[in-house]
Amino acid sequence: MHAMQYELTLPADYDMAVIRDRVARVGHLLDDWEGLGFKTYLMRERGVNGSPVNQYAPFYLWNTVEGMNGFLWGGGFQGLSNDFGRPSVRQWTGLSYEEGGAVGSPARAAVRRREPVPEGAELAEVTAEAVADTERLAGEDGAVLAAVAVDTARWELVHFSLWAHDAPEAAGDMFEVLHVSAPGRERLPRGRQW
């Protein structure tokens, strides 16, 4: 499992209806993308739910590297790059994935929390805590799913969760979910990834 995200931070006075219209127009294009577990089309607006910025920030979990590379190099990503410029794409290696009791429900909110892996920390302990946190999040009321992944170049964990309601009990940056493409969600491996 591989996690991926890019962020387009937009001007403070940007009309976010442009992003909503874009997702309504093109969001379905990944609904059957081979190798994709899911893509969440995420947005946050300045001043809403504590967001300091206007941002479009899709988050992906991939079942295969081939699917991810096909998206990045095979044209799917080019349209976004043509319209907004090519953003930096963050990638993390999956550590754990769990489905919540609301799996199958429409996702309304997402929470993403990035945290550094402390220097000198025992990696087995850090990852065990991250896996346990994923299990805990997935068990919360209204959780659709939860995942955690790690970037070993920056030694950073990313915790990601989807929620069927607008008031998730999770710490981090909150996003509105505009659309979810999930052609391979059921093939994402559950639990710890090693």
PDB file of C-alpha atoms in Angstrom:
ATOM      1  CA  MET A   1       0.000   0.000   0.000  1.00  0.00           C
ATOM      2  CA  HIS A   2       1.286   3.440  -0.943  1.00  0.00           C
ATOM      3  CA  ALA A   3      -0.114   6.805   0.175  1.00  0.00           C
ATOM      4  CA  MET A   4       0.181   9.930  -1.961  1.00  0.00           C
ATOM      5  CA  GLN A   5      -0.949  13.544  -1.645  1.00  0.00           C
ATOM      6  CA  TYR A   6      -0.359  16.880  -3.294  1.00  0.00           C
ATOM      7  CA  GLU A   7      -1.609  20.241  -2.090  1.00  0.00           C
ATOM      8  CA  LEU A   8      -2.638  23.227  -4.157  1.00  0.00           C
ATOM      9  CA  THR A   9      -2.720  26.202  -1.802  1.00  0.00           C
ATOM     10  CA  LEU A  10      -4.798  28.893  -3.464  1.00  0.00           C
ATOM     11  CA  PRO A  11      -5.122  32.661  -2.896  1.00  0.00           C
ATOM     12  CA  ALA A  12      -7.187  33.805   0.088  1.00  0.00           C
ATOM     13  CA  ASP A  13      -9.835  35.295  -2.226  1.00  0.00           C
ATOM     14  CA  TYR A  14      -9.950  32.283  -4.581  1.00  0.00           C
ATOM     15  CA  ASP A  15     -13.461  31.198  -5.553  1.00  0.00           C
ATOM     16  CA  MET A  16     -13.540  27.631  -4.227  1.00  0.00           C
ATOM     17  CA  ALA A  17     -16.610  26.964  -6.387  1.00  0.00           C
ATOM     18  CA  VAL A  18     -14.048  26.503  -9.184  1.00  0.00           C
ATOM     19  CA  ILE A  19     -12.635  23.484  -7.313  1.00  0.00           C
ATOM     20  CA  ARG A  20     -16.106  22.105  -6.560  1.00  0.00           C
ATOM     21  CA  ASP A  21     -17.057  22.433 -10.252  1.00  0.00           C
ATOM     22  CA  ARG A  22     -13.794  20.805 -11.371  1.00  0.00           C
ATOM     23  CA  VAL A  23     -14.336  17.785  -9.114  1.00  0.00           C
ATOM     24  CA  ALA A  24     -17.976  17.502 -10.227  1.00  0.00           C
ATOM     25  CA  ARG A  25     -16.767  17.509 -13.832  1.00  0.00           C
ATOM     26  CA  VAL A  26     -13.734  15.192 -13.649  1.00  0.00           C
ATOM     27  CA  GLY A  27     -13.946  13.313 -10.336  1.00  0.00           C
ATOM     28  CA  HIS A  28     -15.481  10.233 -11.908  1.00  0.00           C
ATOM     29  CA  LEU A  29     -12.442   9.713 -14.185  1.00  0.00           C
ATOM     30  CA  LEU A  30     -10.650   7.649 -11.521  1.00  0.00           C
ATOM     31  CA  ASP A  31     -13.694   5.637 -10.443  1.00  0.00           C
ATOM     32  CA  ASP A  32     -12.271   2.578 -12.231  1.00  0.00           C
ATOM     33  CA  TRP A  33      -8.498   3.315 -12.252  1.00  0.00           C
ATOM     34  CA  GLU A  34      -6.521   0.069 -12.075  1.00  0.00           C
ATOM     35  CA  GLY A  35      -4.296  -0.171  -8.995  1.00  0.00           C
ATOM     36  CA  LEU A  36      -6.084   2.595  -7.062  1.00  0.00           C
ATOM     37  CA  GLY A  37      -7.447   1.695  -3.640  1.00  0.00           C
ATOM     38  CA  PHE A  38      -9.121   5.068  -3.280  1.00  0.00           C
ATOM     39  CA  LYS A  39      -8.735   8.746  -4.041  1.00  0.00           C
ATOM     40  CA  THR A  40     -10.420  11.323  -1.859  1.00  0.00           C
ATOM     41  CA  TYR A  41     -10.966  14.705  -3.483  1.00  0.00           C
ATOM     42  CA  LEU A  42     -10.340  17.005  -0.545  1.00  0.00           C
ATOM     43  CA  MET A  43     -10.787  20.722  -0.078  1.00  0.00           C
ATOM     44  CA  ARG A  44     -10.509  23.155   2.772  1.00  0.00           C
ATOM     45  CA  GLU A  45     -11.599  26.768   2.841  1.00  0.00           C
ATOM     46  CA  ARG A  46      -9.928  29.596   4.668  1.00  0.00           C
ATOM     47  CA  GLY A  47     -11.800  30.323   7.917  1.00  0.00           C
ATOM     48  CA  VAL A  48     -13.831  27.079   7.848  1.00  0.00           C
ATOM     49  CA  ASN A  49     -13.036  24.427  10.490  1.00  0.00           C
ATOM     50  CA  GLY A  50      -9.946  26.362  11.490  1.00  0.00           C
ATOM     51  CA  SER A  51      -8.299  26.291   8.071  1.00  0.00           C
ATOM     52  CA  PRO A  52      -5.817  29.134   7.500  1.00  0.00           C
ATOM     53  CA  VAL A  53      -5.837  28.538   3.727  1.00  0.00           C
ATOM     54  CA  ASN A  54      -7.875  27.712   0.659  1.00  0.00           C
ATOM     55  CA  GLN A  55      -6.567  24.383  -0.530  1.00  0.00           C
ATOM     56  CA  TYR A  56      -7.278  21.497  -2.876  1.00  0.00           C
ATOM     57  CA  ALA A  57      -5.432  18.434  -1.563  1.00  0.00           C
ATOM     58  CA  PRO A  58      -6.445  14.990  -2.901  1.00  0.00           C
ATOM     59  CA  PHE A  59      -5.251  11.994  -0.880  1.00  0.00           C
ATOM     60  CA  TYR A  60      -4.690   8.551  -2.412  1.00  0.00           C
ATOM     61  CA  LEU A  61      -4.064   5.015  -1.207  1.00  0.00           C
ATOM     62  CA  TRP A  62      -2.685   2.836  -3.997  1.00  0.00           C
ATOM     63  CA  ASN A  63      -2.770  -0.947  -4.188  1.00  0.00           C
ATOM     64  CA  THR A  64       0.020  -1.016  -6.758  1.00  0.00           C
ATOM     65  CA  VAL A  65       3.016   1.086  -7.736  1.00  0.00           C
ATOM     66  CA  GLU A  66       2.035   0.473 -11.370  1.00  0.00           C
ATOM     67  CA  GLY A  67      -1.342   2.136 -10.808  1.00  0.00           C
ATOM     68  CA  MET A  68       0.281   5.121  -9.104  1.00  0.00           C
ATOM     69  CA  ASN A  69       2.929   5.471 -11.804  1.00  0.00           C
ATOM     70  CA  GLY A  70       0.302   5.090 -14.525  1.00  0.00           C
ATOM     71  CA  PHE A  71      -1.560   8.025 -12.997  1.00  0.00           C
ATOM     72  CA  LEU A  72       1.533  10.212 -12.577  1.00  0.00           C
ATOM     73  CA  TRP A  73       3.236   9.424 -15.913  1.00  0.00           C
ATOM     74  CA  GLY A  74       0.337   8.217 -18.033  1.00  0.00           C
ATOM     75  CA  GLY A  75      -1.737  11.358 -18.290  1.00  0.00           C
ATOM     76  CA  GLY A  76      -4.093  11.413 -15.301  1.00  0.00           C
ATOM     77  CA  PHE A  77      -1.933  13.898 -13.405  1.00  0.00           C
ATOM     78  CA  GLN A  78      -1.123  15.989 -16.484  1.00  0.00           C
ATOM     79  CA  GLY A  79      -4.520  17.723 -16.578  1.00  0.00           C
ATOM     80  CA  LEU A  80      -4.075  19.060 -13.056  1.00  0.00           C
ATOM     81  CA  SER A  81      -0.504  20.159 -13.888  1.00  0.00           C
ATOM     82  CA  ASN A  82      -1.731  21.934 -17.019  1.00  0.00           C
ATOM     83  CA  ASP A  83      -4.397  23.826 -15.078  1.00  0.00           C
ATOM     84  CA  PHE A  84      -2.548  24.693 -11.846  1.00  0.00           C
ATOM     85  CA  GLY A  85       1.147  24.016 -12.419  1.00  0.00           C
ATOM     86  CA  ARG A  86       2.875  20.838 -11.312  1.00  0.00           C
ATOM     87  CA  PRO A  87       2.734  20.489  -7.506  1.00  0.00           C
ATOM     88  CA  SER A  88       5.153  18.549  -5.363  1.00  0.00           C
ATOM     89  CA  VAL A  89       3.741  15.059  -4.754  1.00  0.00           C
ATOM     90  CA  ARG A  90       4.332  13.525  -1.332  1.00  0.00           C
ATOM     91  CA  GLN A  91       4.542   9.736  -1.044  1.00  0.00           C
ATOM     92  CA  TRP A  92       4.494   7.502   2.018  1.00  0.00           C
ATOM     93  CA  THR A  93       4.836   3.748   2.509  1.00  0.00           C
ATOM     94  CA  GLY A  94       1.769   2.196   4.102  1.00  0.00           C
ATOM     95  CA  LEU A  95       1.977   0.935   7.683  1.00  0.00           C
ATOM     96  CA  SER A  96      -1.659   0.113   8.486  1.00  0.00           C
ATOM     97  CA  TYR A  97      -5.169   0.319   7.037  1.00  0.00           C
ATOM     98  CA  GLU A  98      -8.474  -0.330   8.805  1.00  0.00           C
ATOM     99  CA  GLU A  99     -12.108   0.071   7.816  1.00  0.00           C
ATOM    100  CA  GLY A 100     -14.562   1.603  10.248  1.00  0.00           C
ATOM    101  CA  GLY A 101     -18.155   0.830  11.074  1.00  0.00           C
ATOM    102  CA  ALA A 102     -19.352   3.450   8.564  1.00  0.00           C
ATOM    103  CA  VAL A 103     -17.487   1.892   5.622  1.00  0.00           C
ATOM    104  CA  GLY A 104     -19.683   2.128   2.548  1.00  0.00           C
ATOM    105  CA  SER A 105     -21.296   5.349   3.801  1.00  0.00           C
ATOM    106  CA  PRO A 106     -20.619   8.575   1.912  1.00  0.00           C
ATOM    107  CA  ALA A 107     -17.574  10.301   3.389  1.00  0.00           C
ATOM    108  CA  ARG A 108     -18.186  13.918   4.396  1.00  0.00           C
ATOM    109  CA  ALA A 109     -14.964  14.852   6.192  1.00  0.00           C
ATOM    110  CA  ALA A 110     -11.334  13.755   6.216  1.00  0.00           C
ATOM    111  CA  VAL A 111      -8.630  14.390   8.779  1.00  0.00           C
ATOM    112  CA  ARG A 112      -4.921  14.321   8.010  1.00  0.00           C
ATOM    113  CA  ARG A 113      -2.258  14.594  10.688  1.00  0.00           C
ATOM    114  CA  ARG A 114       1.440  14.613   9.942  1.00  0.00           C
ATOM    115  CA  GLU A 115       3.939  14.064  12.731  1.00  0.00           C
ATOM    116  CA  PRO A 116       7.695  13.584  12.855  1.00  0.00           C
ATOM    117  CA  VAL A 117       9.216  10.317  14.027  1.00  0.00           C
ATOM    118  CA  PRO A 118      11.320  11.529  16.975  1.00  0.00           C
ATOM    119  CA  GLU A 119      15.077  11.260  16.610  1.00  0.00           C
ATOM    120  CA  GLY A 120      16.378   8.324  18.635  1.00  0.00           C
ATOM    121  CA  ALA A 121      12.932   6.740  19.000  1.00  0.00           C
ATOM    122  CA  GLU A 122      12.613   2.978  18.830  1.00  0.00           C
ATOM    123  CA  LEU A 123      11.016   2.480  15.407  1.00  0.00           C
ATOM    124  CA  ALA A 124       9.155  -0.672  16.479  1.00  0.00           C
ATOM    125  CA  GLU A 125       7.486   1.276  19.306  1.00  0.00           C
ATOM    126  CA  VAL A 126       6.605   4.241  17.071  1.00  0.00           C
ATOM    127  CA  THR A 127       5.034   2.032  14.429  1.00  0.00           C
ATOM    128  CA  ALA A 128       3.178  -0.090  17.011  1.00  0.00           C
ATOM    129  CA  GLU A 129       1.651   3.102  18.440  1.00  0.00           C
ATOM    130  CA  ALA A 130       0.733   4.317  14.939  1.00  0.00           C
ATOM    131  CA  VAL A 131      -0.950   1.002  14.103  1.00  0.00           C
ATOM    132  CA  ALA A 132      -2.858   1.073  17.413  1.00  0.00           C
ATOM    133  CA  ASP A 133      -3.964   4.665  16.704  1.00  0.00           C
ATOM    134  CA  THR A 134      -5.275   3.571  13.290  1.00  0.00           C
ATOM    135  CA  GLU A 135      -7.277   0.773  14.915  1.00  0.00           C
ATOM    136  CA  ARG A 136      -8.633   3.213  17.526  1.00  0.00           C
ATOM    137  CA  LEU A 137      -9.657   5.784  14.884  1.00  0.00           C
ATOM    138  CA  ALA A 138     -11.401   3.134  12.783  1.00  0.00           C
ATOM    139  CA  GLY A 139     -13.387   2.125  15.871  1.00  0.00           C
ATOM    140  CA  GLU A 140     -14.745   5.643  16.489  1.00  0.00           C
ATOM    141  CA  ASP A 141     -18.384   6.429  15.720  1.00  0.00           C
ATOM    142  CA  GLY A 142     -18.782   7.539  12.108  1.00  0.00           C
ATOM    143  CA  ALA A 143     -15.344   6.367  10.918  1.00  0.00           C
ATOM    144  CA  VAL A 144     -15.316   5.162   7.326  1.00  0.00           C
ATOM    145  CA  LEU A 145     -11.642   4.183   7.346  1.00  0.00           C
ATOM    146  CA  ALA A 146      -8.261   5.036   8.835  1.00  0.00           C
ATOM    147  CA  ALA A 147      -4.689   4.598   7.622  1.00  0.00           C
ATOM    148  CA  VAL A 148      -1.150   5.491   8.597  1.00  0.00           C
ATOM    149  CA  ALA A 149       1.936   5.641   6.413  1.00  0.00           C
ATOM    150  CA  VAL A 150       5.561   6.783   6.758  1.00  0.00           C
ATOM    151  CA  ASP A 151       7.975   8.869   4.693  1.00  0.00           C
ATOM    152  CA  THR A 152      11.407   7.494   5.570  1.00  0.00           C
ATOM    153  CA  ALA A 153      13.256  10.322   3.805  1.00  0.00           C
ATOM    154  CA  ARG A 154      11.715  12.872   6.201  1.00  0.00           C
ATOM    155  CA  TRP A 155      10.898  10.413   8.992  1.00  0.00           C
ATOM    156  CA  GLU A 156       7.324  11.587   9.087  1.00  0.00           C
ATOM    157  CA  LEU A 157       4.100   9.710   9.782  1.00  0.00           C
ATOM    158  CA  VAL A 158       0.864  10.675   8.077  1.00  0.00           C
ATOM    159  CA  HIS A 159      -2.393   9.633   9.753  1.00  0.00           C
ATOM    160  CA  PHE A 160      -5.473   9.780   7.513  1.00  0.00           C
ATOM    161  CA  SER A 161      -9.113   9.105   8.307  1.00  0.00           C
ATOM    162  CA  LEU A 162     -12.462   9.463   6.528  1.00  0.00           C
ATOM    163  CA  TRP A 163     -15.700  10.221   8.355  1.00  0.00           C
ATOM    164  CA  ALA A 164     -19.413   9.929   7.580  1.00  0.00           C
ATOM    165  CA  HIS A 165     -20.159  13.100   9.578  1.00  0.00           C
ATOM    166  CA  ASP A 166     -18.776  16.634   9.833  1.00  0.00           C
ATOM    167  CA  ALA A 167     -17.456  16.468  13.410  1.00  0.00           C
ATOM    168  CA  PRO A 168     -14.795  13.735  13.593  1.00  0.00           C
ATOM    169  CA  GLU A 169     -13.053  12.963  16.872  1.00  0.00           C
ATOM    170  CA  ALA A 170      -9.580  13.094  15.345  1.00  0.00           C
ATOM    171  CA  ALA A 171      -6.731  15.574  15.643  1.00  0.00           C
ATOM    172  CA  GLY A 172      -5.296  17.171  12.503  1.00  0.00           C
ATOM    173  CA  ASP A 173      -6.216  19.231   9.470  1.00  0.00           C
ATOM    174  CA  MET A 174      -9.871  18.791   8.542  1.00  0.00           C
ATOM    175  CA  PHE A 175     -10.970  18.654   4.902  1.00  0.00           C
ATOM    176  CA  GLU A 176     -14.310  18.546   3.163  1.00  0.00           C
ATOM    177  CA  VAL A 177     -14.705  15.468   0.960  1.00  0.00           C
ATOM    178  CA  LEU A 178     -15.994  16.384  -2.490  1.00  0.00           C
ATOM    179  CA  HIS A 179     -15.851  12.914  -4.074  1.00  0.00           C
ATOM    180  CA  VAL A 180     -14.330   9.492  -3.450  1.00  0.00           C
ATOM    181  CA  SER A 181     -13.120   7.183  -6.208  1.00  0.00           C
ATOM    182  CA  ALA A 182     -12.631   3.737  -4.662  1.00  0.00           C
ATOM    183  CA  PRO A 183     -12.208   1.094  -7.371  1.00  0.00           C
ATOM    184  CA  GLY A 184      -9.873  -1.091  -5.292  1.00  0.00           C
ATOM    185  CA  ARG A 185     -10.770  -0.242  -1.707  1.00  0.00           C
ATOM    186  CA  GLU A 186     -11.809  -3.817  -0.960  1.00  0.00           C
ATOM    187  CA  ARG A 187      -8.363  -5.028  -2.117  1.00  0.00           C
ATOM    188  CA  LEU A 188      -6.408  -2.770   0.266  1.00  0.00           C
ATOM    189  CA  PRO A 189      -4.700  -5.040   2.808  1.00  0.00           C
ATOM    190  CA  ARG A 190      -6.192  -4.672   6.295  1.00  0.00           C
ATOM    191  CA  GLY A 191      -4.139  -4.211   9.408  1.00  0.00           C
ATOM    192  CA  ARG A 192      -0.401  -3.928   9.825  1.00  0.00           C
ATOM    193  CA  GLN A 193       1.512  -3.931   6.531  1.00  0.00           C
ATOM    194  CA  TRP A 194       4.577  -5.978   7.563  1.00  0.00           C
TER     195      TRP A 194
END
